[in-house]
Coordinates of C-alpha atoms and ligand atoms in Angstrom, one line a residue:
M27 CA 0.0 0.0 0.0
D28 CA 1.4 3.4 -0.9
I29 CA 0.3 7.0 0.0
Y30 CA -2.3 7.0 -2.9
Q31 CA -4.0 3.9 -1.6
V32 CA -3.8 4.8 2.1
A33 CA -4.7 8.5 2.0
I34 CA -5.4 10.0 -1.4
R35 CA -7.9 7.5 -2.9
P36 CA -10.0 7.2 0.3
L37 CA -10.1 11.0 0.5
L38 CA -11.2 11.5 -3.1
F39 CA -13.4 8.5 -3.5
D40 CA -15.1 8.1 0.0
L41 CA -14.7 11.3 2.1
V42 CA -15.2 14.0 -0.5
K43 CA -17.1 11.7 -2.8
T44 CA -15.8 13.5 -5.9
D45 CA -17.7 13.0 -9.1
P46 CA -15.6 10.5 -11.1
E47 CA -15.8 12.5 -14.3
W48 CA -14.9 15.8 -12.5
L49 CA -11.9 14.1 -11.0
H50 CA -10.8 12.7 -14.3
Q51 CA -11.0 16.2 -15.9
Q52 CA -8.9 17.7 -13.2
T53 CA -6.3 14.9 -13.6
I54 CA -6.2 15.4 -17.3
R55 CA -5.9 19.1 -16.9
S56 CA -2.9 18.7 -14.5
L57 CA -1.2 16.2 -16.8
S58 CA -1.7 18.5 -19.8
W59 CA -0.1 21.3 -17.9
L60 CA 2.7 19.0 -16.8
S61 CA 3.4 18.0 -20.3
Q62 CA 4.1 21.6 -21.4
T63 CA 7.7 21.5 -20.2
D64 CA 8.7 23.9 -22.9
I65 CA 6.4 26.6 -21.5
H66 CA 6.5 26.0 -17.8
P67 CA 9.9 25.5 -16.2
A68 CA 8.4 24.1 -13.0
A69 CA 6.7 21.4 -15.2
S70 CA 10.2 20.2 -16.2
W71 CA 11.2 19.8 -12.6
V72 CA 8.0 17.8 -11.7
N73 CA 8.4 15.8 -14.8
R74 CA 11.9 14.7 -13.9
S75 CA 10.8 13.9 -10.3
L76 CA 7.9 11.8 -11.7
Q77 CA 10.3 9.9 -14.0
K78 CA 12.6 9.2 -11.0
S79 CA 9.9 7.7 -8.8
L80 CA 7.6 6.1 -11.4
C81 CA 9.7 4.7 -14.2
L82 CA 11.6 1.4 -14.4
K83 CA 14.0 0.7 -17.2
D84 CA 15.3 -2.8 -17.9
S85 CA 16.3 -4.4 -21.2
R86 CA 14.4 -7.6 -20.3
L87 CA 11.2 -5.7 -20.6
E88 CA 12.0 -4.2 -24.0
Q89 CA 10.4 -5.5 -27.3
T90 CA 10.4 -4.6 -30.9
L91 CA 7.0 -5.3 -32.4
F92 CA 5.5 -4.4 -35.7
G93 CA 8.4 -2.1 -36.3
L94 CA 8.0 -0.2 -33.0
Q95 CA 10.3 -0.2 -30.0
F96 CA 8.5 -0.7 -26.7
P97 CA 10.6 0.1 -23.5
N98 CA 8.2 -2.0 -21.5
P99 CA 4.9 -4.0 -22.2
L100 CA 2.5 -1.9 -20.0
G101 CA 0.5 0.8 -21.8
L102 CA -2.3 3.3 -21.0
A103 CA -5.6 2.1 -22.5
A104 CA -7.8 4.2 -24.7
G105 CA -10.4 6.5 -23.2
F106 CA -8.2 8.3 -20.6
D107 CA -6.6 10.8 -22.9
K108 CA -9.4 11.1 -25.5
D109 CA -8.1 14.3 -27.1
G110 CA -4.4 13.6 -26.8
V111 CA -3.9 16.6 -24.5
A112 CA -1.2 14.9 -22.4
A113 CA 0.5 12.8 -25.1
S114 CA 4.1 13.6 -24.0
I115 CA 3.6 12.9 -20.3
W116 CA 2.7 9.2 -20.4
S117 CA 6.3 8.1 -20.7
S118 CA 7.2 10.0 -17.5
L119 CA 4.5 8.1 -15.7
G120 CA 6.3 4.9 -16.5
F121 CA 4.1 3.6 -19.4
G122 CA 5.8 1.7 -22.3
F123 CA 3.2 3.1 -24.7
A124 CA 0.0 5.1 -24.7
E125 CA -3.2 4.9 -26.7
L126 CA -5.0 8.2 -27.3
G127 CA -8.7 8.6 -28.2
T128 CA -11.2 7.3 -29.0
V129 CA -11.4 10.2 -31.5
T130 CA -14.1 10.6 -34.1
F131 CA -14.1 12.6 -37.3
I132 CA -16.8 14.9 -36.1
A133 CA -16.4 16.5 -32.7
Q134 CA -19.2 15.3 -30.3
P135 CA -20.3 16.0 -26.7
G136 CA -21.0 12.3 -25.8
N137 CA -23.9 11.1 -23.7
P138 CA -25.6 13.2 -21.0
R139 CA -24.1 13.2 -17.5
P140 CA -23.8 11.4 -15.2
R141 CA -22.1 8.8 -17.4
L142 CA -19.2 7.5 -15.4
F143 CA -19.7 5.6 -12.1
R144 CA -17.3 3.8 -9.7
L145 CA -18.3 0.4 -8.4
P146 CA -15.8 0.1 -5.5
M147 CA -17.2 -3.2 -4.1
D148 CA -16.5 -4.8 -7.5
K149 CA -13.2 -2.9 -8.1
A150 CA -14.9 -1.8 -11.3
A151 CA -16.3 1.2 -13.3
L152 CA -19.4 1.6 -15.4
N153 CA -19.2 4.1 -18.2
R154 CA -21.4 5.3 -21.0
M155 CA -19.3 8.3 -22.1
G156 CA -20.2 7.9 -25.8
F157 CA -17.0 9.1 -27.4
N158 CA -17.0 12.7 -26.0
N159 CA -14.1 14.3 -27.9
N160 CA -13.1 17.4 -29.9
G161 CA -12.7 15.6 -33.2
A162 CA -9.9 14.4 -35.4
A163 CA -8.9 17.8 -36.8
A164 CA -8.4 19.2 -33.3
M165 CA -6.4 16.2 -32.2
S166 CA -4.3 16.4 -35.3
A167 CA -3.4 20.1 -34.7
R168 CA -2.6 19.4 -31.1
L169 CA -0.5 16.4 -31.7
A170 CA 1.4 18.0 -34.5
K171 CA 2.4 20.8 -32.1
S172 CA 3.2 18.6 -29.2
Q173 CA 5.3 16.3 -31.5
Q174 CA 7.3 19.2 -32.8
D175 CA 7.8 20.9 -29.5
L176 CA 8.3 18.0 -27.2
G177 CA 8.3 14.7 -29.1
W178 CA 7.5 11.5 -27.3
S179 CA 9.8 8.7 -26.3
I180 CA 7.3 5.9 -26.3
P181 CA 5.0 4.6 -29.1
I182 CA 1.7 6.5 -29.3
G183 CA -1.4 4.8 -30.7
I184 CA -4.5 6.5 -31.9
N185 CA -7.9 4.9 -31.4
L186 CA -10.5 5.8 -34.0
G187 CA -14.3 5.5 -33.6
K188 CA -17.3 6.3 -35.7
S189 CA -19.0 9.7 -35.3
K190 CA -22.4 9.3 -33.8
V191 CA -24.2 11.2 -36.6
T192 CA -22.6 9.1 -39.3
P193 CA -24.9 6.3 -40.4
L194 CA -23.5 2.8 -40.0
E195 CA -23.5 2.3 -43.9
A196 CA -21.1 5.3 -44.1
A197 CA -18.8 4.1 -41.3
A198 CA -15.9 3.1 -43.4
E199 CA -15.5 6.6 -44.9
D200 CA -15.9 8.1 -41.4
Y201 CA -13.0 6.1 -40.1
L202 CA -11.0 6.9 -43.2
N203 CA -11.5 10.6 -42.8
S204 CA -10.1 10.5 -39.3
F205 CA -7.2 8.3 -40.4
R206 CA -6.3 10.7 -43.2
L207 CA -6.0 13.6 -40.7
L208 CA -4.0 11.7 -38.2
K209 CA -1.9 9.1 -40.1
E210 CA 1.4 10.9 -39.8
L211 CA 1.0 11.5 -36.1
G212 CA 0.3 8.1 -34.6
D213 CA 2.7 5.2 -34.4
Y214 CA -0.2 2.7 -34.6
F215 CA -3.9 3.0 -35.2
V216 CA -6.9 1.2 -33.7
V217 CA -10.3 0.6 -35.3
N218 CA -12.6 0.7 -32.4
V219 CA -15.7 -1.3 -33.2
S220 CA -16.4 -2.5 -29.7
S221 CA -17.7 0.4 -27.5
P222 CA -21.1 -0.4 -26.2
N223 CA -21.9 3.3 -26.0
T224 CA -22.4 4.3 -29.6
P225 CA -25.7 2.9 -31.0
G226 CA -25.0 0.1 -33.5
L227 CA -21.2 0.4 -33.3
R228 CA -20.6 -3.2 -32.2
S229 CA -22.4 -4.5 -35.3
L230 CA -19.4 -3.2 -37.2
Q231 CA -17.5 -6.2 -35.8
D232 CA -19.5 -8.3 -38.2
A233 CA -17.2 -9.6 -40.9
A234 CA -18.8 -7.9 -43.9
M235 CA -19.0 -4.5 -42.2
L236 CA -15.5 -4.7 -40.7
S237 CA -13.9 -5.8 -44.0
A238 CA -15.3 -2.7 -45.7
I239 CA -13.6 -0.5 -43.1
L240 CA -10.3 -2.4 -43.2
D241 CA -10.3 -2.4 -47.0
L242 CA -10.5 1.4 -47.2
L243 CA -8.1 2.0 -44.4
Q244 CA -5.4 -0.3 -45.8
Y245 CA -5.8 1.1 -49.3
E246 CA -5.1 4.6 -47.9
N247 CA -2.4 3.2 -45.6
Q248 CA -0.7 0.9 -48.0
Y249 CA 0.3 -1.3 -45.0
Q250 CA 2.6 1.5 -43.7
K251 CA 1.2 2.1 -40.2
P252 CA 0.4 -0.8 -37.9
I253 CA -3.4 -1.1 -37.7
F254 CA -5.3 -3.0 -34.9
V255 CA -8.9 -3.9 -34.3
K256 CA -10.3 -3.6 -30.8
I257 CA -12.9 -6.2 -29.9
A258 CA -15.6 -6.6 -27.3
P259 CA -15.4 -9.4 -24.7
D260 CA -19.1 -10.3 -25.4
L261 CA -18.5 -11.8 -28.9
E262 CA -19.1 -15.5 -29.6
W263 CA -16.0 -17.6 -30.5
E264 CA -17.2 -17.8 -34.1
A265 CA -17.3 -14.1 -34.4
I266 CA -13.8 -13.8 -32.9
A267 CA -12.6 -16.5 -35.4
D268 CA -14.0 -14.3 -38.2
I269 CA -12.1 -11.3 -37.0
I270 CA -8.9 -13.3 -36.8
S271 CA -9.4 -14.3 -40.4
L272 CA -9.9 -10.7 -41.4
A273 CA -6.8 -9.7 -39.4
K274 CA -4.8 -12.1 -41.6
T275 CA -6.5 -11.0 -44.9
Y276 CA -5.9 -7.3 -44.2
K277 CA -2.4 -7.9 -42.7
L278 CA -3.4 -6.2 -39.4
A279 CA -0.7 -5.6 -36.8
G280 CA -2.8 -7.3 -34.2
I281 CA -6.0 -7.4 -32.1
I282 CA -6.8 -5.5 -28.9
A283 CA -8.7 -7.7 -26.5
T284 CA -10.9 -6.4 -24.9
N285 CA -13.2 -3.4 -24.6
T286 CA -15.7 -3.1 -21.7
T287 CA -18.4 -5.7 -21.2
I288 CA -22.2 -5.3 -21.3
S289 CA -22.5 -8.3 -19.0
R290 CA -23.6 -7.6 -15.4
E291 CA -22.9 -11.1 -14.2
G292 CA -21.4 -11.6 -10.7
L293 CA -21.5 -7.9 -9.7
Q294 CA -21.7 -7.3 -5.9
T295 CA -22.9 -3.7 -6.3
Q296 CA -26.7 -3.5 -5.7
I297 CA -27.2 0.3 -6.1
I298 CA -25.1 3.0 -7.8
S299 CA -25.2 5.9 -5.3
Q300 CA -25.3 8.7 -7.9
T301 CA -28.5 7.4 -9.5
G302 CA -30.1 5.1 -6.9
K303 CA -30.4 2.4 -9.6
S304 CA -28.8 -1.0 -9.9
P305 CA -26.0 -1.6 -12.5
Q306 CA -28.5 -3.8 -14.4
E307 CA -30.7 -0.8 -14.9
E308 CA -27.9 1.5 -16.1
A309 CA -26.6 1.4 -19.7
G310 CA -22.9 1.3 -20.3
G311 CA -19.8 -0.9 -20.2
I312 CA -18.2 -2.5 -17.2
S313 CA -14.4 -2.3 -16.8
G314 CA -12.0 -3.5 -14.1
A315 CA -11.9 -6.7 -12.0
P316 CA -15.2 -8.3 -13.3
L317 CA -13.8 -8.2 -16.8
R318 CA -10.5 -9.8 -16.1
D319 CA -11.1 -13.5 -16.6
R320 CA -13.2 -13.1 -19.7
S321 CA -10.7 -10.8 -21.5
T322 CA -7.9 -13.3 -20.6
E323 CA -10.0 -16.1 -22.1
V324 CA -10.4 -14.1 -25.3
I325 CA -6.7 -13.5 -25.4
R326 CA -5.9 -17.2 -24.9
F327 CA -8.4 -18.1 -27.7
I328 CA -6.8 -15.8 -30.2
W329 CA -3.3 -16.9 -29.3
Q330 CA -4.3 -20.6 -29.6
Q331 CA -6.1 -20.1 -32.9
T332 CA -3.1 -18.3 -34.4
Q333 CA -0.3 -20.0 -32.6
G334 CA 0.9 -16.6 -31.6
Q335 CA 1.2 -15.4 -35.2
I336 CA -0.9 -12.3 -34.5
P337 CA 0.3 -9.9 -31.8
I338 CA -2.3 -9.3 -29.1
I339 CA -2.7 -6.3 -26.8
G340 CA -4.4 -7.6 -23.7
V341 CA -6.6 -5.3 -21.6
G342 CA -9.3 -5.8 -19.0
G343 CA -9.1 -5.9 -15.2
I344 CA -5.3 -5.7 -14.6
F345 CA -4.6 -4.5 -11.1
S346 CA -1.5 -6.5 -10.1
T347 CA 1.6 -8.3 -11.4
E348 CA -0.4 -11.6 -11.2
D349 CA -3.1 -10.1 -13.5
A350 CA -0.4 -8.8 -15.9
W351 CA 1.5 -12.1 -16.0
E352 CA -1.8 -14.0 -16.6
K353 CA -2.5 -11.9 -19.6
I354 CA 1.0 -12.1 -21.0
T355 CA 1.3 -15.9 -20.6
A356 CA -2.2 -16.3 -22.1
G357 CA -0.8 -14.7 -25.2
A358 CA -0.6 -10.9 -24.9
S359 CA 2.6 -9.3 -26.2
L360 CA 1.6 -6.0 -24.7
I361 CA -1.0 -5.1 -22.0
Q362 CA -2.9 -2.0 -21.1
V363 CA -4.6 -0.6 -18.0
Y364 CA -7.3 2.0 -17.2
T365 CA -9.5 1.1 -14.3
G366 CA -6.7 -0.6 -12.3
W367 CA -4.6 2.6 -12.6
I368 CA -7.5 4.7 -11.1
Y369 CA -7.9 2.4 -8.2
Q370 CA -4.2 1.5 -7.5
G371 CA -2.7 4.9 -8.3
P372 CA 0.4 6.1 -10.3
M373 CA 2.8 3.7 -8.5
M374 CA 1.0 0.8 -10.0
V375 CA 3.0 0.8 -13.3
R376 CA 6.4 0.5 -11.7
Q377 CA 5.1 -2.1 -9.2
I378 CA 3.8 -4.3 -12.0
L379 CA 7.0 -3.9 -14.0
K380 CA 9.1 -4.8 -11.0
G381 CA 6.9 -7.8 -10.4
L382 CA 7.2 -8.9 -14.0
L383 CA 11.0 -8.9 -13.7
S384 CA 10.7 -11.2 -10.6
K385 CA 8.3 -13.5 -12.6
L386 CA 11.0 -13.7 -15.4
E387 CA 13.6 -14.7 -12.8
E388 CA 11.3 -17.3 -11.1
N389 CA 10.7 -18.8 -14.5
N390 CA 14.3 -18.7 -15.8
L391 CA 13.3 -16.4 -18.7
N392 CA 15.6 -13.8 -20.1
S393 CA 13.1 -11.5 -21.8
I394 CA 9.4 -10.7 -21.5
C395 CA 8.8 -11.9 -25.1
E396 CA 9.7 -15.4 -23.9
A397 CA 6.7 -15.3 -21.5
V398 CA 4.2 -14.5 -24.2
G399 CA 1.7 -17.4 -24.7
L400 CA 3.7 -19.6 -22.3
E401 CA 0.5 -20.9 -20.5
A402 CA -1.6 -21.0 -23.7
K403 CA 0.9 -23.5 -25.2
I404 CA -0.1 -26.1 -22.6
P405 CA -3.1 -28.2 -23.8
K406 CA -6.0 -27.7 -21.4
Ligands
FMN20 C1 -14.2 5.8 -18.5 C2 -13.7 4.9 -19.6 C3 -13.7 5.4 -20.8 C4 -13.3 4.5 -21.9 N1 -13.2 5.0 -23.2 C5 -12.8 4.2 -24.2 C6 -12.6 4.7 -25.5 O1 -12.9 5.9 -25.7 N2 -12.2 3.9 -26.4 C7 -11.9 2.6 -26.2 O2 -11.4 1.9 -27.1 N3 -12.0 2.1 -24.9 C8 -12.4 2.9 -23.9 N4 -12.5 2.4 -22.6 C9 -12.1 1.0 -22.4 C10 -10.7 0.8 -22.0 O3 -9.8 1.2 -22.9 C11 -10.4 -0.7 -21.7 O4 -10.6 -1.5 -22.9 C12 -11.4 -1.3 -20.6 O5 -11.7 -0.3 -19.6 C13 -10.8 -2.5 -19.9 O6 -9.6 -2.2 -19.2 P1 -9.6 -1.9 -17.7 O7 -10.3 -3.0 -17.0 O8 -8.1 -1.9 -17.3 O9 -10.2 -0.6 -17.5 C14 -12.9 3.2 -21.6 C15 -12.9 2.7 -20.3 C16 -13.3 3.6 -19.3 C17 -13.4 3.0 -17.8

């Protein structure tokens, strides 16, 4: 337990009962300020102090994947920095990569508030943000400036979604429009077809719909930038097999598994305090601990179906070294966190990385890439 878990989290979550979205906005605002080290000299100093206490560098954690160099396998998941306002700070917080977005071609306000809820009894969150963001053009302008002024020392992914006002039949052009504006600025791209909070979006995971999107994107991309598809944990095995097949056809860099779940199974939370309703009555996706096992299962399935030929970014319910190790040995080359980071605090990244090094030693492995899929290889 560190100072965040003992004092800061109880103060913010329980005592002051801060609204989760307000707290998120304040955090993003502070991180955005901190990332402007060229303008604020004090920010440089804080930045260096953060690096000292939160980063862990070790060659055993490094990997080169799809042409990109990752200093460690633990990244920030999409949804936290939706507009890319803090792109250059994520490396100072210890992350090995960061995924910005989801960004849509047309700026949009998202769903009405409240739309983000903590479920502390379940170590979970429920959100129905609905892709609130300032649009691809604004992100493009911001990232171009930040890349020029500051640069970033870790791979930066950009997660693309469909604009709410764009009909599903025109989805492919909508993704393409965003990609055109951003393609020089991201190191990898993600086609997000798995958020439960844009009506009909998940139907784009259907093979015919998805293939139309990937076709247009790869035609524009000419296989230059790595492109991923991010999938929902609620898909049937057959649908996941179809997506694996498309990933091969369109030479995708990999699959991100998984987004939040629409399932409410096994939740302890009876009533959400902000609304007085049960999680079953509230729309949105569940993230955090209740998602952990299902997302690991999806990762293992993809790894086994492909014998590790398609890189997987594993995400869902990672709070500890054990959770991270489970995802990696199930087949994830890289992993991401969102909800766990909120609950555990900023020391979490370093703690997990330290723990992964111990795991490598326990298992007589020289590098993290040797652990990928280790447990999925054993017939069940
Ligand atoms: C508040 C919130 C907003 C999110 N927004 C996005 C998003 O815009 N795009 C996306 O692909 N995933 C989004 N996610 C899903 C996360 O990227 C991740 O896939 C999911 O939360 C599971 O990881 P976790 O259990 O570590 O949170 C969001 C999650 C949360 C909690």
